[in-house]
Coordinates of C-alpha atoms in Angstrom, one line a residue:
X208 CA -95.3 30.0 73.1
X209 CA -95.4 27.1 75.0
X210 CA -98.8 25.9 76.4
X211 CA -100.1 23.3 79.0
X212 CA -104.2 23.6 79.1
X213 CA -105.7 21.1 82.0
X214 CA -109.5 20.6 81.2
X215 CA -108.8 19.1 77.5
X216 CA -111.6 16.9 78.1
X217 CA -114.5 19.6 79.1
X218 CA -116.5 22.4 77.5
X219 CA -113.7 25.2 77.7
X220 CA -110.5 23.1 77.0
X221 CA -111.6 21.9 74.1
X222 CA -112.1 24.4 72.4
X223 CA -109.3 26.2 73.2
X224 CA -106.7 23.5 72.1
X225 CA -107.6 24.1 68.6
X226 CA -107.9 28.1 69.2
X227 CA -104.0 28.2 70.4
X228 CA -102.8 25.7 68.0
X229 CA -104.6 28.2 65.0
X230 CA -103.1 31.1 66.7
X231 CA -99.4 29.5 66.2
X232 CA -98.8 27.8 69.9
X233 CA -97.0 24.9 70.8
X234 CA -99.5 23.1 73.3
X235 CA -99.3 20.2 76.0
X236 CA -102.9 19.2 77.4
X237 CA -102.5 17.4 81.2
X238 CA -105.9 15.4 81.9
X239 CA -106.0 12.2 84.0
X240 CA -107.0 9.6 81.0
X241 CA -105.1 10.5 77.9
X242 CA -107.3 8.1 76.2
X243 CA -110.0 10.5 76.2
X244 CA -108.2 12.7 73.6
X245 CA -107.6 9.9 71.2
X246 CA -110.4 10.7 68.9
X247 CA -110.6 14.4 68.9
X248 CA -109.4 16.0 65.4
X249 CA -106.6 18.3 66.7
X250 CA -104.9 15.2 68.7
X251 CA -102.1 14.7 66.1
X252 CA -101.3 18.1 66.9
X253 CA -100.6 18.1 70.3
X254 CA -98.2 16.9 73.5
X255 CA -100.0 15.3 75.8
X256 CA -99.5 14.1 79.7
X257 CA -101.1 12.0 82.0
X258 CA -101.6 13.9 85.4
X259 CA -104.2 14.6 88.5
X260 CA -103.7 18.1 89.5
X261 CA -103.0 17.1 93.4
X262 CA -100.1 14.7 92.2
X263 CA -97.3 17.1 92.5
X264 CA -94.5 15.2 90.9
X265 CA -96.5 14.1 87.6
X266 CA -98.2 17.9 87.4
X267 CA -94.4 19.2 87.8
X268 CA -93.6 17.1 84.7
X269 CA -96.5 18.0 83.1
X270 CA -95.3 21.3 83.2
X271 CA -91.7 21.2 82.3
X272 CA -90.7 23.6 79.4
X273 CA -94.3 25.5 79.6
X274 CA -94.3 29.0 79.1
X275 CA -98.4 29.9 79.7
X276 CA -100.1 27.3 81.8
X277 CA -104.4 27.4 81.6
X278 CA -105.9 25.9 84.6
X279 CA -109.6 25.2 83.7
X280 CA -110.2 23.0 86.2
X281 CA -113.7 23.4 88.1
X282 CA -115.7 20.8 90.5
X283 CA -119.2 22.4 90.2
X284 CA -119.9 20.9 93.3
X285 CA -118.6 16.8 92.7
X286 CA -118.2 14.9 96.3
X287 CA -118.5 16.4 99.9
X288 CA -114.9 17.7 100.2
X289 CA -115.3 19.4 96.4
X290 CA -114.0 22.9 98.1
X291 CA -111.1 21.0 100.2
X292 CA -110.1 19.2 96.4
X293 CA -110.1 22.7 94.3
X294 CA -107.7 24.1 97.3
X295 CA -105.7 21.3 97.4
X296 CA -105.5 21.3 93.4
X297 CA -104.5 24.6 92.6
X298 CA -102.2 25.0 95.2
X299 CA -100.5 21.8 94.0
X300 CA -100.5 23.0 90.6
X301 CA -99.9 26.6 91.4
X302 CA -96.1 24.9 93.2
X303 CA -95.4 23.1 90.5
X304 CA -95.6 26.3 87.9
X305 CA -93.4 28.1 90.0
X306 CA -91.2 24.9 89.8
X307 CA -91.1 24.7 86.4
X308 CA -90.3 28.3 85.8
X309 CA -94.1 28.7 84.0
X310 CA -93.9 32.4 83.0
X311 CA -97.8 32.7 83.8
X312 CA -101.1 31.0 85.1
X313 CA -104.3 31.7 83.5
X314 CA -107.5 30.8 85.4
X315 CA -111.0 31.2 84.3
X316 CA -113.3 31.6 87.4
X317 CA -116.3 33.2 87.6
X318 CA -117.9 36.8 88.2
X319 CA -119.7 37.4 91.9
X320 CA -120.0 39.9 94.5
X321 CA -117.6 39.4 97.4
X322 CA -120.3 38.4 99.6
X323 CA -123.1 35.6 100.2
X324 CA -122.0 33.6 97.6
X325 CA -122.1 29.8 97.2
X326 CA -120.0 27.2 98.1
X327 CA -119.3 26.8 94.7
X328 CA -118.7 30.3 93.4
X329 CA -117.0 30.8 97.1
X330 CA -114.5 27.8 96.3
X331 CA -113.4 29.7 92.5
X332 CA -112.9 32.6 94.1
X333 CA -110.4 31.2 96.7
X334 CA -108.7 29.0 93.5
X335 CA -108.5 32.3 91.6
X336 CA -106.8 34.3 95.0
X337 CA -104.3 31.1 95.3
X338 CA -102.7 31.4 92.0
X339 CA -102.7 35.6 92.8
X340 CA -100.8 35.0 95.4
X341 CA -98.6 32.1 94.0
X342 CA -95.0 32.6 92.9
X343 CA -96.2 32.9 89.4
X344 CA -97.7 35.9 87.8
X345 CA -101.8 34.8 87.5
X346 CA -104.4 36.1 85.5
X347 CA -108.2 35.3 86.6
X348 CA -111.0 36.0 84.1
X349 CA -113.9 35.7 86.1
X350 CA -116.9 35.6 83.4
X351 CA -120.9 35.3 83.9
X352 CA -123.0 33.0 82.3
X353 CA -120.7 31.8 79.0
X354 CA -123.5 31.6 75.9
X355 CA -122.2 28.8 73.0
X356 CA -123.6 25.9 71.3
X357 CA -123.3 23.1 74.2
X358 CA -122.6 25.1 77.0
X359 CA -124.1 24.0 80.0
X360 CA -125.4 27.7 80.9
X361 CA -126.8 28.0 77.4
X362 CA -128.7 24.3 77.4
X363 CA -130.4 25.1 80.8
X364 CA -131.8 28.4 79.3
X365 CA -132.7 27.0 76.0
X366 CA -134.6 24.1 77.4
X367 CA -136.0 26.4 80.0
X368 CA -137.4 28.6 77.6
X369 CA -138.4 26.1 74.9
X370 CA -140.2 23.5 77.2
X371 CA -142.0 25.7 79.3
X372 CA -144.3 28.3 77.4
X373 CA -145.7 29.7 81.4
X374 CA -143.0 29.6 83.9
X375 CA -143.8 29.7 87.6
X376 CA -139.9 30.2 88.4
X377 CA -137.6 31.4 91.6
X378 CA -136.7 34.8 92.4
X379 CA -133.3 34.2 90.7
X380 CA -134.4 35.1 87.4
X381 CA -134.9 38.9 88.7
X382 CA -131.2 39.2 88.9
X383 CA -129.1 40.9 86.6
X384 CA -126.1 39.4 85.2
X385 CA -123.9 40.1 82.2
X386 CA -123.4 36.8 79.9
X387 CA -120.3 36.3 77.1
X388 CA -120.3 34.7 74.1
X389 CA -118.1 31.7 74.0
X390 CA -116.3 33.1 71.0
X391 CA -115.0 36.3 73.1
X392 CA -114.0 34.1 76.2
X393 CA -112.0 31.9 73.9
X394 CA -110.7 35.5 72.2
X395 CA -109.3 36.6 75.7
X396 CA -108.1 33.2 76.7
X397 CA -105.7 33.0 73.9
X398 CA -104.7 36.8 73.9
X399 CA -103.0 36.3 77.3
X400 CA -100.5 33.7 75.3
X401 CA -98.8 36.6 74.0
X402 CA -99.7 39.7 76.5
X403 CA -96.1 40.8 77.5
X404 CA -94.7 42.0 80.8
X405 CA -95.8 40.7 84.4
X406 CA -99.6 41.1 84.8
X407 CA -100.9 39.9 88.3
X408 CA -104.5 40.4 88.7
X409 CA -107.9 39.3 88.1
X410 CA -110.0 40.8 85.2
X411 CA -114.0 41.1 84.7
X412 CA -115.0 39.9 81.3
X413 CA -118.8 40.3 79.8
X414 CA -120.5 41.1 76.7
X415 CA -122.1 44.6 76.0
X416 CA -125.6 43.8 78.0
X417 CA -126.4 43.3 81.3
X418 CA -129.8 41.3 81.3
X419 CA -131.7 39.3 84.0
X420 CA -132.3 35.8 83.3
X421 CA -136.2 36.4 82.4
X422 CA -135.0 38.7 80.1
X423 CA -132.7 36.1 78.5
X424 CA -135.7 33.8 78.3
X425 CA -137.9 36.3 76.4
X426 CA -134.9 37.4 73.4
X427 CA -133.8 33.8 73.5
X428 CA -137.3 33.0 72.9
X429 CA -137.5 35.9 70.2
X430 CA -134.4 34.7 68.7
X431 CA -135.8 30.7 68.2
X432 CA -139.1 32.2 66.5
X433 CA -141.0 31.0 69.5
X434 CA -144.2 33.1 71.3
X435 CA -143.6 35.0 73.9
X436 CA -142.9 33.3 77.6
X437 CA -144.9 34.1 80.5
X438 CA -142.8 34.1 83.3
X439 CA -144.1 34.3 87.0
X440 CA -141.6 34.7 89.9
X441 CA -142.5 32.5 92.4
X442 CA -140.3 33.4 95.7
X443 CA -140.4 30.3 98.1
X444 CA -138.5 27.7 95.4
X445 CA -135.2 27.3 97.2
X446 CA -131.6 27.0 95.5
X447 CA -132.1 23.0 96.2
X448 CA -136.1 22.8 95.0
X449 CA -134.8 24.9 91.5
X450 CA -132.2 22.4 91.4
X451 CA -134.4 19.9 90.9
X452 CA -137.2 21.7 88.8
X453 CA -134.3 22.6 86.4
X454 CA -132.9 18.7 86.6
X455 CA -136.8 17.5 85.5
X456 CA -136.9 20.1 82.6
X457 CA -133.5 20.5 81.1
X458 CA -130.7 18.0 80.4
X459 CA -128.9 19.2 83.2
X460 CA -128.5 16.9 86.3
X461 CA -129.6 18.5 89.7
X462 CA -125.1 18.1 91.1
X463 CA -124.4 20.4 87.9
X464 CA -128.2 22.5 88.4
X465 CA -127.7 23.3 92.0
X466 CA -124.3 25.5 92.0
X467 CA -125.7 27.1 88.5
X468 CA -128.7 28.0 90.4
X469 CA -127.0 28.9 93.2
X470 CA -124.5 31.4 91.5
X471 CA -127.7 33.2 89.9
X472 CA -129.0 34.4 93.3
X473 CA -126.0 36.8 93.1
X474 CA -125.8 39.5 90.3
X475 CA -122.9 38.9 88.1
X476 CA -122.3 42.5 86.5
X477 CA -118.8 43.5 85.7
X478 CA -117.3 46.1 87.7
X479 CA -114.3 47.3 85.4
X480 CA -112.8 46.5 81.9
X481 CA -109.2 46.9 82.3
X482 CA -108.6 44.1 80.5
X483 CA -109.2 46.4 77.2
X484 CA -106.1 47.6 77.8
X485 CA -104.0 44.6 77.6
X486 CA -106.8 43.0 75.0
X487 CA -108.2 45.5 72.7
X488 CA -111.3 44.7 71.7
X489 CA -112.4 43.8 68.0
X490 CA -113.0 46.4 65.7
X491 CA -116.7 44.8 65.4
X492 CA -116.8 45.0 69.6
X493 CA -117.9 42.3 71.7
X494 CA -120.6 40.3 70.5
X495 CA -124.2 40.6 72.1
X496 CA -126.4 38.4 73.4
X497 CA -128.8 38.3 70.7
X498 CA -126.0 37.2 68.2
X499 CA -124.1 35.1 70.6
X500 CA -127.9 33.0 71.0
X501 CA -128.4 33.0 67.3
X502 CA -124.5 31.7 66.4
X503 CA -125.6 29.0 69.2
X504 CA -128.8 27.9 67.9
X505 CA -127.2 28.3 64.1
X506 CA -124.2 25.3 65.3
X507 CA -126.7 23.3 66.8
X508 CA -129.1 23.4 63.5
X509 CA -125.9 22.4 61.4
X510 CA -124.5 19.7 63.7
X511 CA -121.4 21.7 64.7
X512 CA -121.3 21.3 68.1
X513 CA -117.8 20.7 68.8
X514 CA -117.6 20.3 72.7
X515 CA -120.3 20.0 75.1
X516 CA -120.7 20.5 78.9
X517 CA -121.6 16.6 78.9
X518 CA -117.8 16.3 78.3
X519 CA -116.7 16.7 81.2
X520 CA -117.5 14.0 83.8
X521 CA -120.5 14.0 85.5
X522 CA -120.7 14.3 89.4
X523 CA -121.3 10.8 91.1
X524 CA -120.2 8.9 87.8
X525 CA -117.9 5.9 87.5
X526 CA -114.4 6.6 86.5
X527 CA -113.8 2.7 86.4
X528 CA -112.0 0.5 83.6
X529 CA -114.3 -1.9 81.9
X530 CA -113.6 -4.9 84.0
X531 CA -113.3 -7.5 81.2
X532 CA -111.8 -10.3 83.1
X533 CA -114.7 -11.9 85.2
X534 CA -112.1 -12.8 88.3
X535 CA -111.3 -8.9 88.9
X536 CA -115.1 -9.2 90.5
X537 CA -114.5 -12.1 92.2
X538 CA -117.4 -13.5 90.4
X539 CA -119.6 -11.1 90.9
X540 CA -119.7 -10.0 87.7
X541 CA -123.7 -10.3 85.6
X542 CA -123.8 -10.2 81.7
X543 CA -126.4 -10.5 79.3
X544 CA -125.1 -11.7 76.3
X545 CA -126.9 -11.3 72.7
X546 CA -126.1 -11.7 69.3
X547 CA -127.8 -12.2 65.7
X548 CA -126.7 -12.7 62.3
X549 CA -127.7 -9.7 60.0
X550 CA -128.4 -9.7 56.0
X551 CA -126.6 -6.7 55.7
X552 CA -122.7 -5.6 55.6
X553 CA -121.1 -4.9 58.5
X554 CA -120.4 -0.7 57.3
X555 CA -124.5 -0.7 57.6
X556 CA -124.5 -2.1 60.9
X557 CA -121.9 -0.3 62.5
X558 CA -123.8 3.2 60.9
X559 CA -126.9 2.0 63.5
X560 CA -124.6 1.2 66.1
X561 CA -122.8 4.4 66.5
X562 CA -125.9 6.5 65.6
X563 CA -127.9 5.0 68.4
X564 CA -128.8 7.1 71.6
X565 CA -129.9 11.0 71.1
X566 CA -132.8 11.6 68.7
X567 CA -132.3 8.2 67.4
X568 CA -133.2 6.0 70.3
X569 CA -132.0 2.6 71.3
X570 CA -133.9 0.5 69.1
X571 CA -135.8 -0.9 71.9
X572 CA -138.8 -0.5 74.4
X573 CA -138.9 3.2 74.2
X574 CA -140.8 3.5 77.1
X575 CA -138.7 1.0 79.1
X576 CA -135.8 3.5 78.0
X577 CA -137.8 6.3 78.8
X578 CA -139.1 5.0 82.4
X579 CA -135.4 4.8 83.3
X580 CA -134.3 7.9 82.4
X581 CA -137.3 9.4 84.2
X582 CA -136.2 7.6 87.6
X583 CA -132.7 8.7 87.0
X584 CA -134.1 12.2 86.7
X585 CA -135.9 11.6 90.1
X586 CA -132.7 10.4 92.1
X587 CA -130.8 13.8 90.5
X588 CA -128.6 11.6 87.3
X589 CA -128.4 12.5 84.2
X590 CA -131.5 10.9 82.4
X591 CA -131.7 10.4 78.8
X592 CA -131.6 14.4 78.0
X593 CA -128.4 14.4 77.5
X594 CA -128.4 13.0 73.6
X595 CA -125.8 13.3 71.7
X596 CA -122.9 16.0 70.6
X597 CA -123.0 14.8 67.1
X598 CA -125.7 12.7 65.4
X599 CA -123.9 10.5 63.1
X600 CA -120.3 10.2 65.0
X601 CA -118.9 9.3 68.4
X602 CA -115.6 9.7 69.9
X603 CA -114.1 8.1 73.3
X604 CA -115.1 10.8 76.5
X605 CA -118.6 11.8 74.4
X606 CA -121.9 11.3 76.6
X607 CA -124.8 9.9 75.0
X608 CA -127.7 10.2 76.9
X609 CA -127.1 8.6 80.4
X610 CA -123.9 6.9 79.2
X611 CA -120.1 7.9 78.2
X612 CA -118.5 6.7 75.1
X613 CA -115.4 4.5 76.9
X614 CA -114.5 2.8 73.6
X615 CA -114.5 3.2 70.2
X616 CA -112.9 0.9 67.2
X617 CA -114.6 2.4 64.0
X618 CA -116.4 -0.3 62.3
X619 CA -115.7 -3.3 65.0
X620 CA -116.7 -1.8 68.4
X621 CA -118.7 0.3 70.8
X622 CA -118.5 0.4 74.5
X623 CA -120.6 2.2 76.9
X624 CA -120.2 3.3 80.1
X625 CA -122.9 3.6 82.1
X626 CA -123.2 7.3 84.1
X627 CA -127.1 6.4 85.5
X628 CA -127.3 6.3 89.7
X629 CA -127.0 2.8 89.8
X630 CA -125.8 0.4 93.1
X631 CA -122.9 -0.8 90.8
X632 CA -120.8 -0.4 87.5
X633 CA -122.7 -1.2 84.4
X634 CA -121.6 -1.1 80.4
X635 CA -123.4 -1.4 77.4
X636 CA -120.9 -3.2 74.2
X637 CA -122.3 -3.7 70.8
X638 CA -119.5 -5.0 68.2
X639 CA -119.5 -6.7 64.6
X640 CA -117.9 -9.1 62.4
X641 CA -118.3 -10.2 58.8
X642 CA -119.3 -14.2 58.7
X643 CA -119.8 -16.6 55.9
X644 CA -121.1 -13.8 54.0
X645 CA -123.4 -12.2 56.8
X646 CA -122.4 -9.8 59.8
X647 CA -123.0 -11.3 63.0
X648 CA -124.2 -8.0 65.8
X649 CA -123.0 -9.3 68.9
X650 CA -123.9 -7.6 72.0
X651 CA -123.1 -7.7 75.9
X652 CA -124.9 -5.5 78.6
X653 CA -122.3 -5.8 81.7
X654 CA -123.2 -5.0 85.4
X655 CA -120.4 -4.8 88.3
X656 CA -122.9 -4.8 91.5
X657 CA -121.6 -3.0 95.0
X658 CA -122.8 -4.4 98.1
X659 CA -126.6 -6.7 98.7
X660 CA -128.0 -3.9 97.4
X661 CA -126.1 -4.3 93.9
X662 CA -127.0 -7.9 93.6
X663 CA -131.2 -6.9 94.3
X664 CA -130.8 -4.4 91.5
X665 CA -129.3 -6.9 89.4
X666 CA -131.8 -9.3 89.7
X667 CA -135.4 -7.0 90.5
X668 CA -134.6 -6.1 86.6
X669 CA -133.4 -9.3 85.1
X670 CA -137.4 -9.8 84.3
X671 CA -137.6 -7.0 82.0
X672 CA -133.9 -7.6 80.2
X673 CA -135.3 -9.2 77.4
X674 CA -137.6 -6.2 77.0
X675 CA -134.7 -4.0 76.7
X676 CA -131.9 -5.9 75.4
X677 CA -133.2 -8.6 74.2
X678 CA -135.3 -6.2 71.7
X679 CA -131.7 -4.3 70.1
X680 CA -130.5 -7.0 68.1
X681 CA -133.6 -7.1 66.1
X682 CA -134.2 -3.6 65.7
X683 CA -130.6 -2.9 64.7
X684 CA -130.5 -5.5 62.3
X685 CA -134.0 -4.6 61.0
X686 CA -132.9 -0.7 60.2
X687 CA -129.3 -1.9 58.8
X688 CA -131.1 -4.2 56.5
X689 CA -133.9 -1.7 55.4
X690 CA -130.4 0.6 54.6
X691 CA -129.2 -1.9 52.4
X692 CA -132.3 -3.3 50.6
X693 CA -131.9 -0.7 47.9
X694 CA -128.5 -1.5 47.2
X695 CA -129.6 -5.5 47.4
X696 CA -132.4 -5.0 44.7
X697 CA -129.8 -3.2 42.1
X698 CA -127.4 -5.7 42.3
X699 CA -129.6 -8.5 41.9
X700 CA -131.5 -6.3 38.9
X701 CA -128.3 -6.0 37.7
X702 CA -127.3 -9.4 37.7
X703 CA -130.4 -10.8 36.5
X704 CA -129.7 -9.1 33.1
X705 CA -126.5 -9.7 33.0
X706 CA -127.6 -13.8 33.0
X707 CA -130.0 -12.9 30.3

């Protein structure tokens, strides 16, 4: 078969590129910078297409030839009119299937009662009735809480549960809901590739136990080897105070917290498991929650995380180019430029560079670093909680910490993107070159100011630049010469006999 996933970019899509392609499919992934696919492993593998979901004619190209089309295209709440933009989305896309002759639509949307739900869970529920009512056979899988390594459901309960050992929490941790393992949604995702006949409905997929969210704190807790959590239900935190609490505590932002937190006030139990008859289950059943939180914590321990909820944009980020030509800003535009020559090669000082962020730092004031992350925390962005998806390597669309990975030229350059609430634009570019025998670290910090309020910012922190930047160049060429001392010493022991 034939098929077009939109959503390459986020937590789902990605993973389920590789999944089809494995499972013997021809697929075509539609996202709006085809850039952002340029470093993943399986890109050689794949069509891609440049499209937004509400531009009809390039979506109806996107589409042409497609036999199963996966829409895995959520909001979770980004910009007033989010609910206006899903509608106007999937009915744009859903036209365009039915244009293209797509045989059948797969949506994944989520499992809720049919009443008093968020605006958020309210707006998947009305994507998942347009495509049932499109021209073009649908099926909706409406899942829980999805448990995998980087899933944004599975980092706000492990750093819930790990960072807080007595939890005074909201009365949404009472309510019963019935979480999957990533590896069973991506099972039933790629089934529907090769279900036959015309199936038009929406199906109910969970894992065997139905749990409340205190009760997933205590195994999850069980399952890490730490003591047992106290948990105290307080009942006056609203949806928007929680949001907030869980944005302090957890590497999730309070935009992404808030409809999270708002879809746990309902319970999410499935009501039926027709789907078993289209999709047998495996012979070993559906895996638990137990096991699904143990193969989570088991990827993370080894560095496997392939795709994280950070990889999809982040609500109130900057979608902008990198504005390298100074008149696009009409002069506007502030950098701080550094640069120092480094006794080391430029391989060492490229390892620092694309290592920094995450558990490593940024080889500056750490509590300047940490101060702003704090503030961002404060005014609902991201922070530096984020880290990193992979310790050693990055690829263009990864987030590290409060930034996004725009650019990438292994061994020359990094380019940063910065996804902080700021009054402006702002990067963050470190590059290298080899020179007369020494590598030279050259590095630019780039700000792109909006309004008076832009040009303040700029300058109320120019005092403490040198703190921040102005620090970098020595610490990275500090730890890529440390690396390469050993190396230094046995060449010149070497040498130093050899002249004997």
């Amino acid at each position: 078969m034939r098929c077009l996933v939109t959503g390459a970019t986020g937590y789902i899509g990605g993973r389920l590129v590789p999944e089809l392609l494995d499972a013997g499919h021809d697929v075509r992934c539609m996202v709006r910078s085809v850039s952002r696919l340029r470093d993943q492993p399986w890109a050689s593998r794949v069509e891609t297409a440049e499209a937004d979901a509400t531009d009809a004619r390039r979506t109806r190209e996107a589409l042409d030839g497609v036999d199963v089309a996966y829409y895995l295209i959520h909001t979770m709440g980004r910009g007033p009119d989010f609910v206006g933009a899903d509608r106007r989305a999937a009915t744009t896309f859903a036209a365009a299937a039915s244009e293209a002759g797509v045989r059948r639509v797969v949506y994944l949307g989520g499992l809720a009662p049919s009443e008093k739900l968020s605006p958020h869970m309210r707006s998947r529920v009305e994507v998942g009735e347009i495509f049932l009512r499109a021209e073009v056979p649908a099926v909706v899988l409406r899942a829980a809480v999805i448990i995998g390594s980087g899933s944004v459901s599975f980092e706000m309960l492990r750093y819930l549960t790990e960072r807080l050992p007595v939890m005074t929490t909201p009365r949404w941790v009472r309510t019963r809901t019935q979480p999957i393992a990533i590896r069973d949604v991506l099972r039933y995702l790629v089934s529907w590739a090769a279900v036959e006949g015309k199936v038009n409905r929406s199906f109910d997929i969970g894992g065997p136990d139905v749990l409340t969210y205190a009760d997933m704190m205590r195994v999850y807790a069980e399952v890490a080897g730490l003591p047992r959590r106290m948990i105290i239900p307080v009942p006056m935190l609203s949806p928007s105070l929680s949001s907030y609490w869980v944005g302090l505590v957890t590497p999730v932002p309070a935009g992404i917290a808030r409809p999270l937190v708002e879809s746990l006030r309902n319970e999410a139990v499935c009501r039926e498991h027709d789907i078993a008859r289209y999709v047998p289950e495996p012979p070993e059943g559906l895996i638990g929650f137990r096991e699904a939180v143990a193969l989570a914590l088991q990827r993370i321990r080894e560095a496997k995380v392939v795709t994280r909820w950070s990889s999809a944009s982040t609500p109130g980020a900057p979608s902008d180019p990198l504005p390298t030509d100074p008149d696009w800003a009409g002069g506007s535009l502030y950098v701080d430029r550094q640069a120092r020559r480094v006794d080391a090669s430029p391989q060492a000082v490229w390892a620092v560079i694309e290592s920094i962020g995450g558990e490593n730092g940024w080889y500056s004031l750490p509590v300047a670093w940490r101060l702003r992350g704090f503030l961002d925390r404060l005014v609902g962005g991201v922070g530096l909680r984020r880290g990193r998806r992979d310790p050693r390597r990055l690829r263009v669309g990864d987030s590290v910490d409060f930034w996004r990975v725009e650019e990438v030229e292994p061994g020359r350059l990094l380019r940063l993107r910065a996804e902080m609430r700021l009054p402006g634009l702002a990067w963050l570019e470190m590059s290298v070159r080899p020179h007369e025998g020494q590598t030279v670290y050259e590095q630019r910090a780039i700000f792109y100011p909006r309004g008076l309020t832009g040009h303040l910012y700029w300058w109320s922190i120019s005092p403490f630049h040198n703190l921040i930047f102005g620090r970098m160049p020595r610490n990275v060429a500090a730890v890529a010469e440390q690396a390469c001392r050993p190396a230094v010493s046995a060449r010149a022991g070497g040498g130093g006999r050899r002249r004997r």
